[in-house]
PDB file of C-alpha atoms in Angstrom:
ATOM      1  CA  ASP A   1     -17.611   3.632   8.803  1.00 65.00           C
ATOM      2  CA  THR A   2     -14.231   4.831   7.557  1.00 69.00           C
ATOM      3  CA  GLU A   3     -12.102   1.742   7.592  1.00 92.00           C
ATOM      4  CA  VAL A   4     -11.200  -1.378   5.676  1.00 97.00           C
ATOM      5  CA  THR A   5     -11.508  -4.539   7.731  1.00 97.00           C
ATOM      6  CA  GLN A   6      -9.793  -7.852   7.072  1.00 98.00           C
ATOM      7  CA  THR A   7     -10.376 -11.270   8.552  1.00 98.00           C
ATOM      8  CA  PRO A   8      -8.762 -13.322   9.847  1.00 98.00           C
ATOM      9  CA  LYS A   9      -5.824 -11.412  11.357  1.00 96.00           C
ATOM     10  CA  HIS A  10      -3.652 -14.522  11.333  1.00 97.00           C
ATOM     11  CA  LEU A  11      -3.943 -17.748   9.377  1.00 97.00           C
ATOM     12  CA  VAL A  12      -1.868 -20.910   9.438  1.00 97.00           C
ATOM     13  CA  MET A  13      -2.583 -23.450   6.729  1.00 95.00           C
ATOM     14  CA  GLY A  14      -1.105 -26.578   5.258  1.00 92.00           C
ATOM     15  CA  MET A  15      -0.246 -26.938   1.605  1.00 92.00           C
ATOM     16  CA  THR A  16      -3.330 -29.055   0.946  1.00 91.00           C
ATOM     17  CA  ASN A  17      -5.799 -26.778   2.717  1.00 92.00           C
ATOM     18  CA  LYS A  18      -8.372 -24.445   1.202  1.00 96.00           C
ATOM     19  CA  LYS A  19      -8.961 -21.187   3.016  1.00 97.00           C
ATOM     20  CA  SER A  20     -10.308 -17.718   2.253  1.00 98.00           C
ATOM     21  CA  LEU A  21      -9.339 -14.190   3.240  1.00 98.00           C
ATOM     22  CA  LYS A  22     -12.061 -11.608   3.577  1.00 98.00           C
ATOM     23  CA  CYS A  23     -11.988  -7.843   3.126  1.00 98.00           C
ATOM     24  CA  GLU A  24     -14.842  -5.419   3.706  1.00 98.00           C
ATOM     25  CA  GLN A  25     -15.378  -1.677   3.359  1.00 96.00           C
ATOM     26  CA  HIS A  26     -18.490   0.453   3.712  1.00 93.00           C
ATOM     27  CA  MET A  27     -17.106   3.720   2.397  1.00 93.00           C
ATOM     28  CA  GLY A  28     -18.738   3.446  -1.024  1.00 91.00           C
ATOM     29  CA  HIS A  29     -15.394   2.792  -2.690  1.00 92.00           C
ATOM     30  CA  ARG A  30     -15.664   1.148  -6.081  1.00 91.00           C
ATOM     31  CA  ALA A  31     -12.105  -0.135  -6.500  1.00 92.00           C
ATOM     32  CA  MET A  32     -10.650  -2.856  -4.303  1.00 95.00           C
ATOM     33  CA  TYR A  33      -7.173  -4.345  -4.301  1.00 96.00           C
ATOM     34  CA  TRP A  34      -5.198  -7.315  -3.017  1.00 97.00           C
ATOM     35  CA  TYR A  35      -1.508  -6.893  -2.228  1.00 97.00           C
ATOM     36  CA  LYS A  36       1.109  -9.330  -0.992  1.00 97.00           C
ATOM     37  CA  GLN A  37       3.899  -8.040   1.242  1.00 97.00           C
ATOM     38  CA  LYS A  38       6.977  -9.959   2.338  1.00 96.00           C
ATOM     39  CA  ALA A  39       8.973  -8.837   5.370  1.00 93.00           C
ATOM     40  CA  LYS A  40      10.942  -5.613   4.848  1.00 91.00           C
ATOM     41  CA  LYS A  41       9.642  -5.279   1.273  1.00 94.00           C
ATOM     42  CA  PRO A  42       7.054  -2.976  -0.294  1.00 95.00           C
ATOM     43  CA  PRO A  43       3.555  -4.249  -1.099  1.00 95.00           C
ATOM     44  CA  GLU A  44       3.198  -6.036  -4.445  1.00 94.00           C
ATOM     45  CA  LEU A  45      -0.066  -5.645  -6.301  1.00 94.00           C
ATOM     46  CA  MET A  46      -1.911  -8.896  -7.012  1.00 96.00           C
ATOM     47  CA  PHE A  47      -5.420  -8.013  -8.194  1.00 96.00           C
ATOM     48  CA  VAL A  48      -7.615  -4.976  -8.796  1.00 94.00           C
ATOM     49  CA  TYR A  49     -11.395  -4.950  -8.965  1.00 94.00           C
ATOM     50  CA  SER A  50     -13.164  -1.928 -10.354  1.00 90.00           C
ATOM     51  CA  TYR A  51     -16.958  -1.731 -10.080  1.00 91.00           C
ATOM     52  CA  GLU A  52     -16.978  -5.425  -9.097  1.00 94.00           C
ATOM     53  CA  LYS A  53     -15.115  -6.490 -12.232  1.00 94.00           C
ATOM     54  CA  LEU A  54     -11.585  -7.858 -12.263  1.00 95.00           C
ATOM     55  CA  SER A  55      -9.534  -5.250 -14.088  1.00 91.00           C
ATOM     56  CA  ILE A  56      -5.962  -6.210 -13.224  1.00 90.00           C
ATOM     57  CA  ASN A  57      -4.361  -9.588 -12.499  1.00 92.00           C
ATOM     58  CA  GLU A  58      -0.625  -9.197 -12.044  1.00 91.00           C
ATOM     59  CA  SER A  59       0.153 -12.697 -13.349  1.00 92.00           C
ATOM     60  CA  VAL A  60      -0.722 -14.223 -10.007  1.00 96.00           C
ATOM     61  CA  PRO A  61      -0.619 -18.066  -9.803  1.00 96.00           C
ATOM     62  CA  SER A  62      -4.027 -19.731 -10.041  1.00 96.00           C
ATOM     63  CA  ARG A  63      -3.733 -21.064  -6.495  1.00 97.00           C
ATOM     64  CA  PHE A  64      -4.887 -17.530  -5.564  1.00 98.00           C
ATOM     65  CA  SER A  65      -8.463 -16.869  -6.690  1.00 98.00           C
ATOM     66  CA  PRO A  66     -10.087 -13.476  -6.065  1.00 98.00           C
ATOM     67  CA  GLU A  67     -13.803 -12.852  -5.831  1.00 98.00           C
ATOM     68  CA  CYS A  68     -15.823  -9.657  -5.494  1.00 97.00           C
ATOM     69  CA  PRO A  69     -19.405 -10.639  -4.557  1.00 96.00           C
ATOM     70  CA  ASN A  70     -20.539  -7.015  -4.173  1.00 94.00           C
ATOM     71  CA  SER A  71     -19.160  -3.497  -3.979  1.00 92.00           C
ATOM     72  CA  SER A  72     -18.318  -3.814  -0.264  1.00 96.00           C
ATOM     73  CA  LEU A  73     -16.734  -7.233  -0.129  1.00 98.00           C
ATOM     74  CA  LEU A  74     -13.579  -8.776  -1.550  1.00 98.00           C
ATOM     75  CA  ASN A  75     -12.418 -12.333  -0.985  1.00 98.00           C
ATOM     76  CA  LEU A  76      -9.189 -14.132  -1.765  1.00 98.00           C
ATOM     77  CA  HIS A  77      -9.541 -17.894  -2.009  1.00 98.00           C
ATOM     78  CA  LEU A  78      -6.408 -19.897  -1.301  1.00 97.00           C
ATOM     79  CA  HIS A  79      -5.747 -23.452  -2.420  1.00 96.00           C
ATOM     80  CA  ALA A  80      -2.624 -25.606  -2.543  1.00 95.00           C
ATOM     81  CA  LEU A  81      -0.343 -22.809  -1.418  1.00 95.00           C
ATOM     82  CA  GLN A  82       3.416 -23.114  -1.067  1.00 96.00           C
ATOM     83  CA  PRO A  83       5.551 -22.089   1.931  1.00 96.00           C
ATOM     84  CA  GLU A  84       6.913 -19.158  -0.127  1.00 97.00           C
ATOM     85  CA  ASP A  85       3.365 -17.756  -0.215  1.00 97.00           C
ATOM     86  CA  SER A  86       3.700 -16.940   3.480  1.00 98.00           C
ATOM     87  CA  ALA A  87       3.343 -13.168   3.745  1.00 97.00           C
ATOM     88  CA  LEU A  88       1.153 -10.301   4.909  1.00 97.00           C
ATOM     89  CA  TYR A  89      -1.857  -9.994   2.586  1.00 98.00           C
ATOM     90  CA  LEU A  90      -3.234  -6.490   2.417  1.00 98.00           C
ATOM     91  CA  CYS A  91      -6.557  -5.360   1.074  1.00 98.00           C
ATOM     92  CA  ALA A  92      -7.153  -1.780  -0.014  1.00 96.00           C
ATOM     93  CA  SER A  93      -9.962   0.264  -1.494  1.00 95.00           C
ATOM     94  CA  SER A  94     -10.183   3.607  -3.220  1.00 92.00           C
ATOM     95  CA  PRO A  95     -12.982   6.042  -3.997  1.00 87.00           C
ATOM     96  CA  PRO A  96     -13.900   6.807  -7.589  1.00 77.00           C
ATOM     97  CA  LEU A  97     -13.086  10.230  -8.959  1.00 72.00           C
ATOM     98  CA  GLY A  98     -14.447  11.881 -12.051  1.00 64.00           C
ATOM     99  CA  GLY A  99     -14.006   9.730 -15.128  1.00 59.00           C
ATOM    100  CA  GLY A 100     -13.560   6.545 -13.078  1.00 57.00           C
ATOM    101  CA  ALA A 101     -10.010   7.295 -11.945  1.00 62.00           C
ATOM    102  CA  HIS A 102      -8.970   6.168  -8.480  1.00 69.00           C
ATOM    103  CA  GLU A 103      -6.179   7.716  -6.427  1.00 82.00           C
ATOM    104  CA  THR A 104      -5.675   7.461  -2.684  1.00 89.00           C
ATOM    105  CA  GLN A 105      -5.890   3.906  -1.393  1.00 93.00           C
ATOM    106  CA  TYR A 106      -7.140   2.964   2.056  1.00 94.00           C
ATOM    107  CA  PHE A 107      -5.559  -0.166   3.477  1.00 96.00           C
ATOM    108  CA  GLY A 108      -6.822  -2.762   5.891  1.00 97.00           C
ATOM    109  CA  PRO A 109      -4.605  -4.110   8.692  1.00 96.00           C
ATOM    110  CA  GLY A 110      -3.734  -7.232   6.738  1.00 97.00           C
ATOM    111  CA  THR A 111      -3.879 -10.986   7.242  1.00 98.00           C
ATOM    112  CA  ARG A 112      -0.605 -12.621   8.225  1.00 97.00           C
ATOM    113  CA  LEU A 113      -0.490 -15.949   6.465  1.00 97.00           C
ATOM    114  CA  LEU A 114       1.831 -18.823   7.293  1.00 97.00           C
ATOM    115  CA  VAL A 115       1.904 -21.835   4.977  1.00 97.00           C
ATOM    116  CA  LEU A 116       3.415 -24.973   6.460  1.00 95.00           C
TER     117      LEU A 116
ATOM    118  CA  SER B   1       6.319  -3.616 -10.114  1.00 49.00           C
ATOM    119  CA  GLN B   2       8.554  -1.394  -8.051  1.00 54.00           C
ATOM    120  CA  GLN B   3       9.308   1.917  -9.699  1.00 64.00           C
ATOM    121  CA  GLY B   4      10.515   4.091  -6.850  1.00 71.00           C
ATOM    122  CA  GLU B   5      13.809   3.937  -5.067  1.00 84.00           C
ATOM    123  CA  GLU B   6      14.027   5.392  -1.592  1.00 89.00           C
ATOM    124  CA  ASP B   7      16.938   6.855   0.239  1.00 89.00           C
ATOM    125  CA  PRO B   8      18.046   6.274   2.926  1.00 94.00           C
ATOM    126  CA  GLN B   9      16.955   2.697   3.614  1.00 94.00           C
ATOM    127  CA  ALA B  10      17.001   3.416   7.334  1.00 96.00           C
ATOM    128  CA  LEU B  11      17.121   6.528   9.477  1.00 96.00           C
ATOM    129  CA  SER B  12      17.566   6.911  13.230  1.00 97.00           C
ATOM    130  CA  ILE B  13      16.915  10.286  14.824  1.00 96.00           C
ATOM    131  CA  GLN B  14      16.350  11.835  18.221  1.00 97.00           C
ATOM    132  CA  GLU B  15      12.861  12.917  19.233  1.00 97.00           C
ATOM    133  CA  GLY B  16      12.317  16.519  18.194  1.00 97.00           C
ATOM    134  CA  GLU B  17      14.672  16.334  15.208  1.00 98.00           C
ATOM    135  CA  ASN B  18      13.555  16.473  11.591  1.00 97.00           C
ATOM    136  CA  ALA B  19      13.563  13.428   9.313  1.00 97.00           C
ATOM    137  CA  THR B  20      14.037  13.672   5.567  1.00 97.00           C
ATOM    138  CA  MET B  21      13.692  10.860   3.076  1.00 97.00           C
ATOM    139  CA  ASN B  22      13.900  10.862  -0.693  1.00 97.00           C
ATOM    140  CA  CYS B  23      12.209   8.969  -3.487  1.00 96.00           C
ATOM    141  CA  SER B  24      13.244   8.692  -7.112  1.00 96.00           C
ATOM    142  CA  TYR B  25      11.176   7.182  -9.893  1.00 94.00           C
ATOM    143  CA  LYS B  26      11.609   6.304 -13.546  1.00 92.00           C
ATOM    144  CA  THR B  27       8.543   7.116 -15.637  1.00 89.00           C
ATOM    145  CA  SER B  28       6.034   9.949 -15.978  1.00 90.00           C
ATOM    146  CA  ILE B  29       3.444  10.082 -13.235  1.00 90.00           C
ATOM    147  CA  ASN B  30      -0.002  11.513 -12.502  1.00 89.00           C
ATOM    148  CA  ASN B  31       0.752  11.872  -8.818  1.00 91.00           C
ATOM    149  CA  LEU B  32       3.076  10.678  -6.075  1.00 94.00           C
ATOM    150  CA  GLN B  33       1.865   9.531  -2.685  1.00 95.00           C
ATOM    151  CA  TRP B  34       3.515   8.819   0.642  1.00 97.00           C
ATOM    152  CA  TYR B  35       2.305   6.083   2.981  1.00 97.00           C
ATOM    153  CA  ARG B  36       3.319   5.085   6.506  1.00 97.00           C
ATOM    154  CA  GLN B  37       3.343   1.517   7.821  1.00 97.00           C
ATOM    155  CA  ASN B  38       3.733   0.655  11.465  1.00 94.00           C
ATOM    156  CA  SER B  39       5.347  -2.702  12.110  1.00 88.00           C
ATOM    157  CA  GLY B  40       3.341  -5.516  10.514  1.00 80.00           C
ATOM    158  CA  ARG B  41       0.264  -3.388  10.004  1.00 89.00           C
ATOM    159  CA  GLY B  42      -1.605  -1.843   7.072  1.00 91.00           C
ATOM    160  CA  LEU B  43      -0.443   1.248   5.242  1.00 96.00           C
ATOM    161  CA  VAL B  44      -1.805   4.663   6.087  1.00 96.00           C
ATOM    162  CA  HIS B  45      -2.018   7.339   3.417  1.00 95.00           C
ATOM    163  CA  LEU B  46      -0.136  10.488   4.420  1.00 97.00           C
ATOM    164  CA  ILE B  47      -0.150  12.882   1.494  1.00 96.00           C
ATOM    165  CA  LEU B  48      -0.640  13.056  -2.271  1.00 94.00           C
ATOM    166  CA  ILE B  49       1.126  15.524  -4.557  1.00 95.00           C
ATOM    167  CA  ARG B  50       0.087  15.902  -8.179  1.00 92.00           C
ATOM    168  CA  SER B  51       2.497  16.151 -11.064  1.00 92.00           C
ATOM    169  CA  ASN B  52       1.737  19.868 -11.517  1.00 94.00           C
ATOM    170  CA  GLU B  53       2.458  20.681  -7.848  1.00 96.00           C
ATOM    171  CA  ARG B  54       5.899  21.383  -6.415  1.00 97.00           C
ATOM    172  CA  GLU B  55       5.308  21.433  -2.679  1.00 98.00           C
ATOM    173  CA  LYS B  56       2.588  20.394  -0.270  1.00 97.00           C
ATOM    174  CA  HIS B  57       2.157  20.556   3.487  1.00 97.00           C
ATOM    175  CA  SER B  58       0.034  18.553   5.898  1.00 96.00           C
ATOM    176  CA  GLY B  59       0.589  19.178   9.604  1.00 97.00           C
ATOM    177  CA  ARG B  60       4.228  18.278  10.333  1.00 98.00           C
ATOM    178  CA  LEU B  61       4.723  16.826   6.867  1.00 98.00           C
ATOM    179  CA  ARG B  62       6.223  18.620   3.894  1.00 98.00           C
ATOM    180  CA  VAL B  63       6.470  16.966   0.501  1.00 98.00           C
ATOM    181  CA  THR B  64       8.283  18.283  -2.543  1.00 98.00           C
ATOM    182  CA  LEU B  65       8.155  17.007  -6.088  1.00 98.00           C
ATOM    183  CA  ASP B  66      10.633  17.705  -8.873  1.00 97.00           C
ATOM    184  CA  THR B  67       9.312  16.118 -12.051  1.00 96.00           C
ATOM    185  CA  SER B  68      12.375  17.201 -14.055  1.00 96.00           C
ATOM    186  CA  LYS B  69      14.567  15.115 -11.741  1.00 96.00           C
ATOM    187  CA  LYS B  70      11.854  12.494 -11.150  1.00 96.00           C
ATOM    188  CA  SER B  71      12.279  12.798  -7.426  1.00 97.00           C
ATOM    189  CA  SER B  72      10.336  13.640  -4.294  1.00 97.00           C
ATOM    190  CA  SER B  73      11.205  14.224  -0.673  1.00 98.00           C
ATOM    191  CA  LEU B  74       9.249  13.826   2.554  1.00 98.00           C
ATOM    192  CA  LEU B  75      10.175  15.928   5.562  1.00 98.00           C
ATOM    193  CA  ILE B  76       8.771  15.153   8.999  1.00 98.00           C
ATOM    194  CA  THR B  77       9.392  18.021  11.383  1.00 98.00           C
ATOM    195  CA  ALA B  78       9.693  17.802  15.178  1.00 98.00           C
ATOM    196  CA  SER B  79       9.598  14.013  15.142  1.00 97.00           C
ATOM    197  CA  ARG B  80       7.887  11.998  17.864  1.00 97.00           C
ATOM    198  CA  ALA B  81       8.256   8.399  19.020  1.00 96.00           C
ATOM    199  CA  ALA B  82       4.936   7.660  17.272  1.00 95.00           C
ATOM    200  CA  ASP B  83       6.570   8.538  13.931  1.00 97.00           C
ATOM    201  CA  THR B  84       8.634   5.344  14.176  1.00 97.00           C
ATOM    202  CA  ALA B  85       7.502   3.399  11.100  1.00 97.00           C
ATOM    203  CA  SER B  86       8.366   2.504   7.519  1.00 97.00           C
ATOM    204  CA  TYR B  87       7.599   5.156   4.938  1.00 97.00           C
ATOM    205  CA  PHE B  88       6.847   4.295   1.317  1.00 97.00           C
ATOM    206  CA  CYS B  89       6.532   6.525  -1.691  1.00 96.00           C
ATOM    207  CA  ALA B  90       4.137   5.324  -4.370  1.00 95.00           C
ATOM    208  CA  THR B  91       3.781   6.603  -7.887  1.00 92.00           C
ATOM    209  CA  ASP B  92       0.532   6.580  -9.788  1.00 86.00           C
ATOM    210  CA  ALA B  93       1.074   6.382 -13.532  1.00 75.00           C
ATOM    211  CA  ASN B  94      -2.429   5.269 -14.465  1.00 71.00           C
ATOM    212  CA  ASP B  95      -5.838   4.755 -12.892  1.00 62.00           C
ATOM    213  CA  TYR B  96      -5.262   1.851 -10.554  1.00 71.00           C
ATOM    214  CA  LYS B  97      -1.691   0.752 -10.186  1.00 83.00           C
ATOM    215  CA  LEU B  98       0.461   2.215  -7.467  1.00 89.00           C
ATOM    216  CA  SER B  99       4.158   1.393  -7.734  1.00 90.00           C
ATOM    217  CA  PHE B 100       5.778   1.417  -4.320  1.00 93.00           C
ATOM    218  CA  GLY B 101       9.341   2.300  -3.490  1.00 94.00           C
ATOM    219  CA  ALA B 102      11.469   0.049  -1.305  1.00 94.00           C
ATOM    220  CA  GLY B 103      10.704   2.126   1.789  1.00 95.00           C
ATOM    221  CA  THR B 104      12.626   4.005   4.466  1.00 97.00           C
ATOM    222  CA  THR B 105      12.574   2.682   8.028  1.00 96.00           C
ATOM    223  CA  VAL B 106      12.532   5.544  10.507  1.00 97.00           C
ATOM    224  CA  THR B 107      13.348   5.057  14.187  1.00 97.00           C
ATOM    225  CA  VAL B 108      12.738   7.957  16.543  1.00 97.00           C
ATOM    226  CA  ARG B 109      14.694   7.639  19.792  1.00 96.00           C
ATOM    227  CA  ALA B 110      13.258   9.106  22.983  1.00 91.00           C
TER     228      ALA B 110
END
């Protein structure tokens, strides 16, 4: 298995809803990432997990809550989102190199989120 | 945070022509990577060039890196309709954080 999968592909939610995005990889990668991408803009890093521990939080609002239950799975829990949170949410993973460094990232197809 | 700037923002070429895009960045890097994104989809890694390398090839792709000018270029030779996509450079200054450029949108006309 050489891909990163994301579910759902599309999600529409109201501002009072709670939903979750799921990301999975079975490539043995030990770093996993969440990015947010607005139309015609580059991806913006949100969170990084390394060896199942949260290592980077790019000052993301608490209405986004990441979770890494195991080395293959990454979730993003959403609660009380705002319309401006509508975007493509991308998950990525990367293999460990010597010394724990990670380089090339492998991206999933993304979840397109619309907040009404 | 966005470190790279890409030039041009958009490029339209005829099938069979070459496409060149440039990326400039601000701080020291470990490596520079190029990614492709088809409309509304995930990014696909194309090529990685390390800070001690000057040029790298992969199929129809040629990447150069000039660390003294803090710039890189991506050349796609003999372009095809399937090369229509957005191309992003990304700099890696530490272990985990990639900083993406604004991207170049390439349209290949049949």
